[in-house]
Short mmCIF file of C-alpha atoms and ligand atoms in Angstrom, two decimals:
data_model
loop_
_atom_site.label_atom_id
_atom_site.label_comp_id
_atom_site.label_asym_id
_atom_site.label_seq_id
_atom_site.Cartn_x
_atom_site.Cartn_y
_atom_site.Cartn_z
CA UNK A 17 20.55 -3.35 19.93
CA UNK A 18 16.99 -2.58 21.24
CA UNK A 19 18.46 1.52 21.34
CA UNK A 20 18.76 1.07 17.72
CA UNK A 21 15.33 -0.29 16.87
CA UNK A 22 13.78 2.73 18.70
CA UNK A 23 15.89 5.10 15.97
CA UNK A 24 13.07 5.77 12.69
CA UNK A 25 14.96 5.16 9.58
CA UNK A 26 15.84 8.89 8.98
CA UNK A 27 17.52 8.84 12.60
CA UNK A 28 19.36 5.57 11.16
CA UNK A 29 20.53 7.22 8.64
CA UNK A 30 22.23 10.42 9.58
CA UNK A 31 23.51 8.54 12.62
CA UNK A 32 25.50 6.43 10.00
CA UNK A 33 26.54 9.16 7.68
CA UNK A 34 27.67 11.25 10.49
CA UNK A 35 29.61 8.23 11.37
CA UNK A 36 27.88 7.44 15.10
CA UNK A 37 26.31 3.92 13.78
CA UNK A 38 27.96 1.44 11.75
CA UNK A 39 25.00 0.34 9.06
CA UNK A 40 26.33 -3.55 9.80
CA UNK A 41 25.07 -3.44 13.45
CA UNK A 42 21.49 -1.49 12.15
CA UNK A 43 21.66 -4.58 9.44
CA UNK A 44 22.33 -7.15 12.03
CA UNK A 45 19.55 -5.94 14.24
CA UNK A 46 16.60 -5.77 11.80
CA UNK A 47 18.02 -9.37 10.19
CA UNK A 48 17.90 -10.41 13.68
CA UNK A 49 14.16 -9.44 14.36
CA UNK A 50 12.86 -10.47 10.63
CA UNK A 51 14.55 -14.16 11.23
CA UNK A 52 12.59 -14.46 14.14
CA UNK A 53 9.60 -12.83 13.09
CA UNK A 54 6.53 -14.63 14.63
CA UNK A 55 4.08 -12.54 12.79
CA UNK A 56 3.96 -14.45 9.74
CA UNK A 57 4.93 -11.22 7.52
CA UNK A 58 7.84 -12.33 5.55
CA UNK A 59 7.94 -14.75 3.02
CA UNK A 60 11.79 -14.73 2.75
CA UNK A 61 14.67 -13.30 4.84
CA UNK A 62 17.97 -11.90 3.75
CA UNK A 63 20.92 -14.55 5.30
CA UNK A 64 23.10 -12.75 7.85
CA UNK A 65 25.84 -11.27 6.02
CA UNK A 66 25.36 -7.61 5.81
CA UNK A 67 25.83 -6.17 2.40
CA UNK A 68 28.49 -3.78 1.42
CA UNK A 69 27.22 -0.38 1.03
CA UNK A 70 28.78 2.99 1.41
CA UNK A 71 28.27 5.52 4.19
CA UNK A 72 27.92 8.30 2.00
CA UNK A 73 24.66 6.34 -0.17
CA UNK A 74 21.53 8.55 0.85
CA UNK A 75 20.12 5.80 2.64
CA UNK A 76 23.25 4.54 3.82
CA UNK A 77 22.93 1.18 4.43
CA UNK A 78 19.60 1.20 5.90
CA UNK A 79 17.75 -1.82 4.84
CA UNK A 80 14.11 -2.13 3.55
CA UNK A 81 11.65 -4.75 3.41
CA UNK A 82 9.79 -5.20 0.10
CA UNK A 83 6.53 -6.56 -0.65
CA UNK A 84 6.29 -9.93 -2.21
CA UNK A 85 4.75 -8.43 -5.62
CA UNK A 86 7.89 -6.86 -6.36
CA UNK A 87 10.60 -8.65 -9.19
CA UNK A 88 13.70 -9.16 -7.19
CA UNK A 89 16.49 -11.00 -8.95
CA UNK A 90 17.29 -14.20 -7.54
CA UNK A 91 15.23 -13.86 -4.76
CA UNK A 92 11.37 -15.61 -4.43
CA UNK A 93 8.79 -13.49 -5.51
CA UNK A 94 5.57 -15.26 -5.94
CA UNK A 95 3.15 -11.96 -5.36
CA UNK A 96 1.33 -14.49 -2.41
CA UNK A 97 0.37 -17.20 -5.04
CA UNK A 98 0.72 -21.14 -5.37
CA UNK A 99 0.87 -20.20 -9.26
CA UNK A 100 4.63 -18.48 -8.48
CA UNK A 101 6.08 -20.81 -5.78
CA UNK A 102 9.44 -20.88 -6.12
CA UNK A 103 9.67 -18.46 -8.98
CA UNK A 104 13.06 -16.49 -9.01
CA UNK A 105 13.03 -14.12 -11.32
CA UNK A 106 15.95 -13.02 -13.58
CA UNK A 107 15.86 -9.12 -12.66
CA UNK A 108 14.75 -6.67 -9.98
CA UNK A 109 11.57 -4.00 -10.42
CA UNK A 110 13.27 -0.56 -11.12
CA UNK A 111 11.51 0.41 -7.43
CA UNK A 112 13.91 -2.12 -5.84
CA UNK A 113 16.83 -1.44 -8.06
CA UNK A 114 16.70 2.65 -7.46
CA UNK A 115 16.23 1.06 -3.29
CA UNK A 116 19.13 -0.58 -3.41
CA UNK A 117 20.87 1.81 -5.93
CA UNK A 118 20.53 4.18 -3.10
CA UNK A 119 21.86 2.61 -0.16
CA UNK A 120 18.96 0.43 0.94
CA UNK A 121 19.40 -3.44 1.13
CA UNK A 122 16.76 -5.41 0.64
CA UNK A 123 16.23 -6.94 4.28
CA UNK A 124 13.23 -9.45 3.28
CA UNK A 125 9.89 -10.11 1.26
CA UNK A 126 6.82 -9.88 2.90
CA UNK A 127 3.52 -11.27 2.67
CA UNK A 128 0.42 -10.28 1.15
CA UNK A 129 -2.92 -10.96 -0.04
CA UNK A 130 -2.59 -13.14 -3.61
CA UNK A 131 -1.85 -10.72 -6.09
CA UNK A 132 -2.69 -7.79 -4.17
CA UNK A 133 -6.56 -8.78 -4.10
CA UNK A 134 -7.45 -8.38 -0.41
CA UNK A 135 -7.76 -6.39 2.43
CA UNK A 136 -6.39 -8.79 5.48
CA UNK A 137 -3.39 -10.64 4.07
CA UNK A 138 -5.68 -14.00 4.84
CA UNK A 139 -5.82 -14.40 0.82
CA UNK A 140 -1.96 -15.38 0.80
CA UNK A 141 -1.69 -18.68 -0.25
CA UNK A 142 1.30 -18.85 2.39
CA UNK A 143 -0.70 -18.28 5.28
CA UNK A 144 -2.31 -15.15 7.53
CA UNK A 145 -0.09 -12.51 8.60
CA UNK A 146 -0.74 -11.57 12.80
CA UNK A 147 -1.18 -7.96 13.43
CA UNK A 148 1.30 -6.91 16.00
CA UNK A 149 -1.19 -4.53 18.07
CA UNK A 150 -3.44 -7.68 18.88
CA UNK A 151 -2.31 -11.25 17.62
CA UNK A 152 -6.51 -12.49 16.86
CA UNK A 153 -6.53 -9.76 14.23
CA UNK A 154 -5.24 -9.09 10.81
CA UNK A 155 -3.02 -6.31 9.85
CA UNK A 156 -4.83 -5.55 7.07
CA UNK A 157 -4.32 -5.74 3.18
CA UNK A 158 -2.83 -6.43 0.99
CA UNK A 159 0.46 -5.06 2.33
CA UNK A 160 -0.16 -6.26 5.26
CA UNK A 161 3.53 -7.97 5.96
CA UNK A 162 4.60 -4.69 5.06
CA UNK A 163 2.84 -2.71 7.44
CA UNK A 164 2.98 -5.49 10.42
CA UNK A 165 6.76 -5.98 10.17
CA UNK A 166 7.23 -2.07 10.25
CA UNK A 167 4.65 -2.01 13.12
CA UNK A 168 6.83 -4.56 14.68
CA UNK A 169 10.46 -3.23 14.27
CA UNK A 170 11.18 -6.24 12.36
CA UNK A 171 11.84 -4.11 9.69
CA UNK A 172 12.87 -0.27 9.99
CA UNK A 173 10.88 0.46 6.40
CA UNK A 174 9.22 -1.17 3.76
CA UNK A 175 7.73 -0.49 0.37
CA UNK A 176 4.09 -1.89 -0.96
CA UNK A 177 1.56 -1.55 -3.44
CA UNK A 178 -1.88 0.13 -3.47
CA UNK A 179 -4.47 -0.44 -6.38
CA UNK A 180 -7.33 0.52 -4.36
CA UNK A 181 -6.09 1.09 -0.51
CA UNK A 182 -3.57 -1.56 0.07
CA UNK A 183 -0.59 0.68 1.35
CA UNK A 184 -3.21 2.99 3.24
CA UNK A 185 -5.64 0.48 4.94
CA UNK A 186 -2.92 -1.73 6.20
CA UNK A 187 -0.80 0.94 7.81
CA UNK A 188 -3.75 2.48 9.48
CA UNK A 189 -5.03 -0.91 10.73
CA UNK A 190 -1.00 -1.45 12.03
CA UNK A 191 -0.27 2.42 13.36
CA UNK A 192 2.04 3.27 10.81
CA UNK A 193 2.49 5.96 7.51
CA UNK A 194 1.41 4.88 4.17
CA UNK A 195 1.27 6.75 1.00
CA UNK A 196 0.35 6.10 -1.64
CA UNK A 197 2.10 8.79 -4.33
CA UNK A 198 0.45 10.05 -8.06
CA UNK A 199 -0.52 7.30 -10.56
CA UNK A 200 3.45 7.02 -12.66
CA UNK A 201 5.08 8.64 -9.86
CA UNK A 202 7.15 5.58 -9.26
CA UNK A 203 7.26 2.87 -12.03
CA UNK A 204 5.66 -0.24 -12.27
CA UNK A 205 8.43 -2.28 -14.40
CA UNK A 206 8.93 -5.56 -12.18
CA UNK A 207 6.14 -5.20 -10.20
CA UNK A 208 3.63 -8.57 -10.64
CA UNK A 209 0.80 -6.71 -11.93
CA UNK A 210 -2.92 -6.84 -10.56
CA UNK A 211 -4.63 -3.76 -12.26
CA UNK A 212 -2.24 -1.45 -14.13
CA UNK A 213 -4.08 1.67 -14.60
CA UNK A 214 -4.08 1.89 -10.83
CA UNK A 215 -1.27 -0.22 -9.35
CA UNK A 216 1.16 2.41 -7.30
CA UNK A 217 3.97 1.83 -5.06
CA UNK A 218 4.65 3.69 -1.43
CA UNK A 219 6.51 3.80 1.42
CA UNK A 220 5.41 2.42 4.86
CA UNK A 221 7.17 3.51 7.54
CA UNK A 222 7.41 4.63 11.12
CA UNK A 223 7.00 8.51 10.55
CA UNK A 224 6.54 10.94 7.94
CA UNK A 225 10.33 12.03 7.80
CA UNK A 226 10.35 8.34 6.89
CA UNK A 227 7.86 8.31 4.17
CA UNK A 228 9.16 11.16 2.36
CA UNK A 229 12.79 9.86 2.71
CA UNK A 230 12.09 6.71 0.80
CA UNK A 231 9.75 8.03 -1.46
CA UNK A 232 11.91 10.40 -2.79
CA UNK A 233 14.36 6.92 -3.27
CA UNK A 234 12.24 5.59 -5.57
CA UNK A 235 10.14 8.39 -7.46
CA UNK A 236 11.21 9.06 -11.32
CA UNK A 237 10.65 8.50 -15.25
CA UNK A 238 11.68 5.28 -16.42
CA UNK A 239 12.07 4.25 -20.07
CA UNK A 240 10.56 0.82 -19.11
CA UNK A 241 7.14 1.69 -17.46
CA UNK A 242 5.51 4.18 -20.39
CA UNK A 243 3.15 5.65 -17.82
CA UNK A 244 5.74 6.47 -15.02
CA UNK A 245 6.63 10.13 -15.19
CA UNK A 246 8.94 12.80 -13.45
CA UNK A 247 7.94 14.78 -10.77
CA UNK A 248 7.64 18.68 -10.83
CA UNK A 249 10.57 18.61 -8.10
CA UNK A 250 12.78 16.07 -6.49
CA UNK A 251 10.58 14.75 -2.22
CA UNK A 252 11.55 17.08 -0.05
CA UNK A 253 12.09 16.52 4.20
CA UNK A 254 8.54 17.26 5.51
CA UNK A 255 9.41 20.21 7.87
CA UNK A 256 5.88 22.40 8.63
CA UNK A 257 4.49 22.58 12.42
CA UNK A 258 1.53 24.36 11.68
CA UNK A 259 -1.36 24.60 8.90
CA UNK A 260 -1.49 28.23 8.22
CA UNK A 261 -3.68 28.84 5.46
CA UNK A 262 -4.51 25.01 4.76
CA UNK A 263 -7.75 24.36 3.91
CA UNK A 264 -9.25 21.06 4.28
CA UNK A 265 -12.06 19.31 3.23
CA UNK A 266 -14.28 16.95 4.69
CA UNK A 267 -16.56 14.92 2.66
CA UNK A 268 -19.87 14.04 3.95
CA UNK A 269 -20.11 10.78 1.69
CA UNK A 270 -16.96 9.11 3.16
CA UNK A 271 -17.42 10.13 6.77
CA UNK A 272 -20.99 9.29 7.81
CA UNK A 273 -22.48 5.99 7.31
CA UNK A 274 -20.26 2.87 7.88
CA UNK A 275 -17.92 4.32 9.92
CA UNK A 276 -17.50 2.70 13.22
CA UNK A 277 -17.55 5.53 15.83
CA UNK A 278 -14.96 5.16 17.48
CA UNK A 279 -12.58 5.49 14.25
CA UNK A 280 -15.32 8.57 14.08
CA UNK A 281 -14.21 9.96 17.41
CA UNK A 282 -10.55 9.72 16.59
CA UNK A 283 -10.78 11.22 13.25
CA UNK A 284 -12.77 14.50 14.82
CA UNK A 285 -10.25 14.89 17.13
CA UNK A 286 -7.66 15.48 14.90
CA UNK A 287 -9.89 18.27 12.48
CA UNK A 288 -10.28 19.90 16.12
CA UNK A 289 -5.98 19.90 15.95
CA UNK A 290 -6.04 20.73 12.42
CA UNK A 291 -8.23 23.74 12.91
CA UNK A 292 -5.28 25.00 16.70
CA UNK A 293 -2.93 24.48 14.25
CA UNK A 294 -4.74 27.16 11.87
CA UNK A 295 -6.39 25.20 8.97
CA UNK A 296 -9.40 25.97 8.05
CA UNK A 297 -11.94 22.43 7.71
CA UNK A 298 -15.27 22.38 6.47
CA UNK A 299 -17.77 19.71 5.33
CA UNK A 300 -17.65 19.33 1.37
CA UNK A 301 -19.29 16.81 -1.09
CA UNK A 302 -17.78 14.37 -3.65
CA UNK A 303 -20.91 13.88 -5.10
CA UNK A 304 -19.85 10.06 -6.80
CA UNK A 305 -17.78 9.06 -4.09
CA UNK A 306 -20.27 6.38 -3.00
CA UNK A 307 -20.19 4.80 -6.62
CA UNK A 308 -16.62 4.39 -6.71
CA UNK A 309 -16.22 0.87 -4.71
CA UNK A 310 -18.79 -0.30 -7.23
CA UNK A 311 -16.98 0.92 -10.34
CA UNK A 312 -13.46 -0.39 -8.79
CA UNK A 313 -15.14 -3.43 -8.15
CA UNK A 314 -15.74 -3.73 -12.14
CA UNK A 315 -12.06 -2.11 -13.20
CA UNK A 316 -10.12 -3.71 -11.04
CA UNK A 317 -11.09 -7.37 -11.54
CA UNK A 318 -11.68 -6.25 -15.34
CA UNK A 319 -7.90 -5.49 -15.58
CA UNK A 320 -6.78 -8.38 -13.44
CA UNK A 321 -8.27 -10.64 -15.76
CA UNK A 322 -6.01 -9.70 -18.38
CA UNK A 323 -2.90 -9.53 -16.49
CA UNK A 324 -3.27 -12.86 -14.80
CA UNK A 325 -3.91 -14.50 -18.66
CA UNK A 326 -0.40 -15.04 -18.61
CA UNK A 327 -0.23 -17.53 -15.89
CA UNK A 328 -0.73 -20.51 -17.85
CA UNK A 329 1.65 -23.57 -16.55
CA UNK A 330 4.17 -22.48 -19.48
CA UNK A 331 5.84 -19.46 -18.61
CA UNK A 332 6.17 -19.15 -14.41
CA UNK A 333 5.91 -21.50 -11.78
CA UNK A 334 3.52 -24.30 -11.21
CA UNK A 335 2.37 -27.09 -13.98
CA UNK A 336 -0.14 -29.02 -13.00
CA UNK A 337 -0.55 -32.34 -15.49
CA UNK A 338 -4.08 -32.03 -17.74
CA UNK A 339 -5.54 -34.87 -19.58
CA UNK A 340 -2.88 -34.76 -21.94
CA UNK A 341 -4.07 -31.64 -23.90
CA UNK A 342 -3.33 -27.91 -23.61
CA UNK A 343 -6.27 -26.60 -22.66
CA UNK A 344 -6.65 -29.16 -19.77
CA UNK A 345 -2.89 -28.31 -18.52
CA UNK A 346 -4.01 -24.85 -18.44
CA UNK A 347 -7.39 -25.12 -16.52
CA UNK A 348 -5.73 -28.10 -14.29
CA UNK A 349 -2.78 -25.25 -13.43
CA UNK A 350 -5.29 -22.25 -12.75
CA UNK A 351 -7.24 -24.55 -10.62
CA UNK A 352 -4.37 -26.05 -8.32
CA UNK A 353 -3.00 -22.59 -8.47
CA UNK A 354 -5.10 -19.75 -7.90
CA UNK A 355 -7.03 -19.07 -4.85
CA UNK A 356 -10.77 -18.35 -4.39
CA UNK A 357 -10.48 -15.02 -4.18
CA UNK A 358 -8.49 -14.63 -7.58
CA UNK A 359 -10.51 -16.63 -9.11
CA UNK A 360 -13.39 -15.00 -8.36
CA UNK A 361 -12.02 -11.70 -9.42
CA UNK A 362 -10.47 -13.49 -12.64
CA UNK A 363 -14.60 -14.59 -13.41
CA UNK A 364 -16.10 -10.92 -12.69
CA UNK A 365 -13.67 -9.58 -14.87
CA UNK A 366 -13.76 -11.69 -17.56
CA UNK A 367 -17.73 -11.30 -17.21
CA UNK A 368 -17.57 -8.09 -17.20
CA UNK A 369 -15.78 -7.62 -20.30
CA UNK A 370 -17.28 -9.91 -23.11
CA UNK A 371 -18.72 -8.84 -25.34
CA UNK A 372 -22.56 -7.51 -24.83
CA UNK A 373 -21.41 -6.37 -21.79
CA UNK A 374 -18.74 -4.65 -22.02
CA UNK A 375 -20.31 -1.40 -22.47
CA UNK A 376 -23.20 -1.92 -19.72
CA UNK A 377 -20.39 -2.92 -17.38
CA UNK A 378 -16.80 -1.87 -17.97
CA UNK A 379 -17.87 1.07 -20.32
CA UNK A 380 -20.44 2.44 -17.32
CA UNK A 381 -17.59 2.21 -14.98
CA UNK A 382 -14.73 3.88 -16.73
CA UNK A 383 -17.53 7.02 -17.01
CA UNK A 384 -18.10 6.80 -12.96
CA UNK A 385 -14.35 6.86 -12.88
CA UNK A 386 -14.14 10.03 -14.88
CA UNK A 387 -16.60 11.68 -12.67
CA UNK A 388 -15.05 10.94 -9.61
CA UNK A 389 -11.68 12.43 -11.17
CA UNK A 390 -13.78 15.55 -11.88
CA UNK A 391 -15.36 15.61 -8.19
CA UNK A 392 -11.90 16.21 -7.17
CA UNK A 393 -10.53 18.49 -9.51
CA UNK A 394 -14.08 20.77 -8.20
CA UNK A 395 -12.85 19.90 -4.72
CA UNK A 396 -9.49 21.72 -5.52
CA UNK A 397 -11.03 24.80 -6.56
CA UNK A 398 -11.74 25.33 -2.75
CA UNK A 399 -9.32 23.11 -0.83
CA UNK A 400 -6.01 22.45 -0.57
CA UNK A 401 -6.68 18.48 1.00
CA UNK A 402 -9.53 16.09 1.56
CA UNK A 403 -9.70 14.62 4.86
CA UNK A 404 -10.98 10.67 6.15
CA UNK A 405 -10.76 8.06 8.12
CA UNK A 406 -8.54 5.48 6.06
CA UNK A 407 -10.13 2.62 6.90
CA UNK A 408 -14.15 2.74 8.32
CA UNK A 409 -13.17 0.30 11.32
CA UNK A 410 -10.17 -0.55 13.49
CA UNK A 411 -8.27 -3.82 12.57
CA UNK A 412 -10.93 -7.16 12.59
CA UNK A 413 -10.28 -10.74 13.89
CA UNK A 414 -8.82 -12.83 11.95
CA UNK A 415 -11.59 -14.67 9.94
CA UNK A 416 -14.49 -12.41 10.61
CA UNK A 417 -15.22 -11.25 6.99
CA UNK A 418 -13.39 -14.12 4.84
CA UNK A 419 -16.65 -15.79 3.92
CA UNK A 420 -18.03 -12.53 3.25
CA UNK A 421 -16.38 -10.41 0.07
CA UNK A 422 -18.75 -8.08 0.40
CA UNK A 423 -17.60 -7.10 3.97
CA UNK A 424 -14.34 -7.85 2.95
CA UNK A 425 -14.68 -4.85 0.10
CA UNK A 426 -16.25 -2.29 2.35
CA UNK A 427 -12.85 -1.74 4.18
CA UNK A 428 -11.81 0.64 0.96
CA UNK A 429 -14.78 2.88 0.40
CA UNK A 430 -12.46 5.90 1.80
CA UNK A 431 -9.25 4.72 -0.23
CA UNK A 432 -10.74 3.65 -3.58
CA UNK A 433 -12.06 6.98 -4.77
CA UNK A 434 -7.85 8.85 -5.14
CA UNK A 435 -6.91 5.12 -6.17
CA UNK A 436 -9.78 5.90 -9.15
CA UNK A 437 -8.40 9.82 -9.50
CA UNK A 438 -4.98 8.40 -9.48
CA UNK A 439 -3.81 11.64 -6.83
CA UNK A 440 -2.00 11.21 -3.55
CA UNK A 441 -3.01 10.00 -0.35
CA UNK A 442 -1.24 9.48 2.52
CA UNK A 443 -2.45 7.62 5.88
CA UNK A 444 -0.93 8.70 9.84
CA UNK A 445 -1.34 6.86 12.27
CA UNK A 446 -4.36 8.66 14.38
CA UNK A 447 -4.36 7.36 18.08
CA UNK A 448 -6.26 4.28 18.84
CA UNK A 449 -10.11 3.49 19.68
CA UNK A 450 -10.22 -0.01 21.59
CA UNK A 451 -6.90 -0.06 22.01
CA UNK A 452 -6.37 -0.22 18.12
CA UNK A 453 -4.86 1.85 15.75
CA UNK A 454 -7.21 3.96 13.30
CA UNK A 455 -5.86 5.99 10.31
CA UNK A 456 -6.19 9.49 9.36
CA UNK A 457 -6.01 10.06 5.34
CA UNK A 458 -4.99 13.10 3.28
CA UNK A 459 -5.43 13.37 -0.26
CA UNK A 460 -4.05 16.53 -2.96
CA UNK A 461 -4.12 16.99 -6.44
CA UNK A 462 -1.62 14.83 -8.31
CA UNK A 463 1.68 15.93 -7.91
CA UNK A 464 1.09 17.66 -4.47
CA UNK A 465 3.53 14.80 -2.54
CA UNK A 466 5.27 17.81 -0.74
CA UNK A 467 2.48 19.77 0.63
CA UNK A 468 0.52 16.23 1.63
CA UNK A 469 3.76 15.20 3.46
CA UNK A 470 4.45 18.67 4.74
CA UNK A 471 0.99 18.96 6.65
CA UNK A 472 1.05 14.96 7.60
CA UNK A 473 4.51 16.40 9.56
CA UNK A 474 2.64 18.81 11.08
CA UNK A 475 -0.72 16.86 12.12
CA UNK A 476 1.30 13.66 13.17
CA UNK A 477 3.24 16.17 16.04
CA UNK A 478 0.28 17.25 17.06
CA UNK A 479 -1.15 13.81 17.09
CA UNK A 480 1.83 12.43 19.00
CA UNK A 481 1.19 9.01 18.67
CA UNK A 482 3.19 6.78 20.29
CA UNK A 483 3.57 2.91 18.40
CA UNK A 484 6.49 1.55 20.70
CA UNK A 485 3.71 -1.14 22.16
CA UNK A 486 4.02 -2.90 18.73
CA UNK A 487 7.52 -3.27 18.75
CA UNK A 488 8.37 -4.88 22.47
CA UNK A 489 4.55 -6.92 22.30
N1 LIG B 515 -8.66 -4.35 -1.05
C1 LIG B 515 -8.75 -3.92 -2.42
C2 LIG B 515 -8.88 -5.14 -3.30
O1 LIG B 515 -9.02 -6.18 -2.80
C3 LIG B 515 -7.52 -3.13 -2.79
C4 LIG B 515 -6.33 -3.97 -2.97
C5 LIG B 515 -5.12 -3.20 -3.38
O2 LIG B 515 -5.03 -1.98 -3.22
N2 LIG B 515 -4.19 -3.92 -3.97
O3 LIG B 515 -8.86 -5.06 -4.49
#
C-alpha cells in the first residue's frame, strides 16, 4: 500500500498499463488516505467502490482530486460557500468530463477559499484546511485542499483554479507543481466562476512529468467556453536535463522588496543551478509589475460582482425567508450566505463599476492591464522565461493575516502580473527555508506550456527536492 503512494502519478500509470498494478488497489489506497484525511482538504470523498475504467485509458485508472469550484454531476459542489450547500449540479465542467473521459476518476472535492477569493483556504465557509508540512499553518489559497491533499498523498493529483495565483501560491506554500496554463487553454464551462477573463485551470501534482501528464488531459477547444482555444500542439512528456541556450529573466520589481529572505536565499540558489545547467539569467525590468496587485484588486472583484449576481435564493442553494418581499429574500439570502470576504469583494466591485466611476476605476485598470501584457511581450524580445519566487514568504500560521486583507493580498504580487497577461506560469517546489517549502515560478509567452515544462524538468532534477515528509507526517 504505502509502496504505492511513493509511485508519482506517471509511475502509476505505466505501472498499470504495462500491467504490474491493478488501478483498483492504486484506487483503494488514495480512497483510503482521502477518507481519513485529517487535513481538512476535502469537502467530499468518493465511496469505496472503485470505478470501472480500462487499462489502456491514458490515465488508466488513476484517480484525481478536483477542486470544489468545479460542476460535477451529482456530486456537491458548492465552490466553498454557504450560498451552494448542498447544491448537486445536473452536469460535470468539460475539465472533469475530458478527466474522467481519459481514465481519471474523480477521487474527491477539495476545499477552498469561497469562490476562489483567498489566499489560505481560511475563507471556506466549511472550515480551514491544515497544511501538511506544519499543522499551525495554512496551505495556502485558494486551492489549498488541492495542493495539501497532493502534499499529503491523500490524493496522487489534483486539478484547481488560478485567477490571480491560486494554483501557484498554494503549491509552493505545500512543496508541490502548479501551473497555471494560457488564458482558454483549458475551458471554463462548469467551472463556478469568480472572474472570467482570468479564471484558468491547472494541474497540481507531485512532479513535473505529473503536471504535463494531466494537463495535456484536459487542454482543448470547446464549443461551450467561447474563449477556450486549441493549442499549437498536443503537452508533451517534459524530458530536458539541461538549459542550453535558455535565457532567463529576473525582474527586479518582483524580487526585491517584500520578499522574506529566506524564500530570497532559496530562489538564488536555484539561478546559481540554472546558470551549471547553461542558462543564461540576468536582472530585467517589468516596468508596471508593481501596479498590477492594485489593478487586479479592481478587475477581479469588478468581475466577481457580476458573476456572483446570480446567487439570489432562486436559482442554487440556500433561501433565506425576507420580510415577505423579493428584494428582502434576496438581501436576507446574500447575507446568511456569503462570507466577509465575498462580500467585501462583491462591494469593491460593484463600487468600482457604477457609473462616475467606472472610468476612474475599472477603465484605469484595464489600461494598467494592457501595459503589463506589453511589459512582457518586451520581456520576450530578450528572454525565453521570467523567473520568481511564487509566493514572497513561506506558508503563515493559521490566522495571522485574516483580519488583515491587505496582508492577505500581498501573497500574489509575483503571481498576479501572468494572471493579468493571461501567459503560463508554472511553480516547483524549491527546497525549504525554516523547514518550509518555498516556490520557484516560471513564466513564457502564451502558448509556451512545452518549453516552461521542459526547463521546470530540468531545474526540479537539479533541485532534487525531496516532499516524502508530507506524506508519512
Ligand atoms: N488570492 C487572490 C485572490 O484572493 C487570487 C485568488 C485566485 O487565484 N483565485 O483573489
Amino acid at each position: 500500500m504505502s509502496d504505492i503512494i511513493e509511485l508519482s502519478a506517471a509511475q502509476a500509470v505505466h505501472a498499470i498499463r504495462r500491467g504490474e498494478l491493478q488501478a483498483d488497489a492504486v484506487w483503494s489506497a488514495y480512497r483510503d488516505r482521502a477518507a481519513a484525511d485529517d487535513l481538512n482538504a476535502y469537502t467530499w470523498v468518493a465511496g469505496p467502490a472503485a470505478p470501472a475504467v480500462e487499462r489502456e485509458a491514458p490515465l488508466a485508472g488513476v484517480p484525481v482530486a478536483i477542486k470544489d469550484l468545479f460542476a460535477t454531476q451529482g456530486i456537491p459542489s458548492q465552490a466553498g460557500s454557504k450560498i451552494l450547500e448542498h447544491y448537486r449540479p445536473p452536469y460535470s465542467a468539460t475539465a472533469v468530463e475530458r478527466l474522467t473521459g481519459a481514465g481519471a476518476p474523480v477521487l474527491g472535492k477539495t476545499n477552498q477559499d469561497e469562490f476562489a477569493m483567498g489566499s489560505s483556504t481560511e475563507h471556506s465557509a466549511y472550515g480551514p484546511t491544515l497544511n501538511p508540512w506544519d499543522r499551525s499553518r495554512v496551505p495556502g489559497g485558494s486551492s489549498g485542499g488541492s495542493a495539501a491533499a497532493v502534499a499529503a498523498g491523500s490524493a496522487p493529483w489534483a486539478i484547481g483554479t488560478d485567477t490571480g495565483g491560486s494554483i501557484r501560491q498554494p503549491a509552493a506554500l505545500c512543496g508541490i507543481v502548479g501551473m497555471k496554463p494560457t488564458y482558454g487553454a483549458v475551458s471554463r464551462y462548469g467551472m463556478i466562476a469568480f472572474a472570467s477573463s482570468l479564471d484558468q485551470a491547472g494541474p497540481l501534482t507531485r512532479d513535473v512529468t505529473d503536471a504535463a501528464l494531466l494537463l495535456g488531459a484536459m487542454v482543448g477547444q470547446d464549443p461551450r467556453d467561447s474563449t477556450s482555444l486549441a493549442l499549437p500542439e498536443p503537452i508533451s512528456r517534459p524530458t530536458a536535463t539541461d538549459l542550453q541556450g535558455v535565457r532567463i529573466g529576473v525582474p527586479e520589481e518582483l524580487t526585491g522588496e517584500g520578499i522574506e529572505p529566506g524564500v530570497l536565499d532559496a530562489f538564488n540558489t536555484t539561478l546559481e543551478k540554472a546558470k551549471q545547467l547553461g542558462a543564461t539569467v540576468e536582472a530585467m525590468r517589468l516596468p508596471h509589475a508593481q501596479h498590477a496587485l492594485a489593478a487586479y484588486y479592481i478587475l477581479a472583484p469588478a468581475e466577481a460582482s457580476s458573476n456572483l449576481a446570480r446567487y439570489d435564493g432562486v436559482r442554487y442553494g440556500l433561501r433565506a425567508d425576507g420580510d415577505g418581499d423579493l428584494l428582502s429574500m434576496y438581501t436576507a439570502t446574500r447575507e446568511a450566505g456569503f462570507g466577509a470576504e465575498v462580500k467585501r469583494r462583491v462591494m469593491l466591485g460593484t463600487y468600482a463599476l457604477s457609473s462616475g466611476y467606472y472610468d476612474a476605476y475599472y477603465g484605469r485598470a484595464q489600461k494598467v492591464r494592457t501595459r503589463i501584457s506589453e511589459d512582457f511581450k518586451a520581456a520576450w524580445e530578450s528572454f525565453d522565461f521570467v523567473a520568481t519566487p511564487t509566493s514572497p514568504s513561506v506558508a503563515f500560521e493559521l490566522g495571522a493575516k485574516l483580519e488583515d486583507p491587505l496582508a492577505m493580498y500581498l501573497n500574489d504580487v509575483c503571481a498576479v502580473p501572468m494572471s493579468l497577461a493571461g501567459i503560463p506560469a508554472i511553480s516547483i517546489p524549491n527546497g525549504l527555508s525554516e523547514g518550509l517549502p518555498t516556490g520557484f515560478q516560471l513564466a513564457g509567452p502564451a502558448f509556451s506550456e512545452n518549453r516552461i515544462l521542459d526547463a521546470a524538468h530540468a531545474l526540479e532534477r537539479a533541485i532534487g527536492f525531496d516532499g516524502s515528509k508530507a506524506r508519512t507526517a
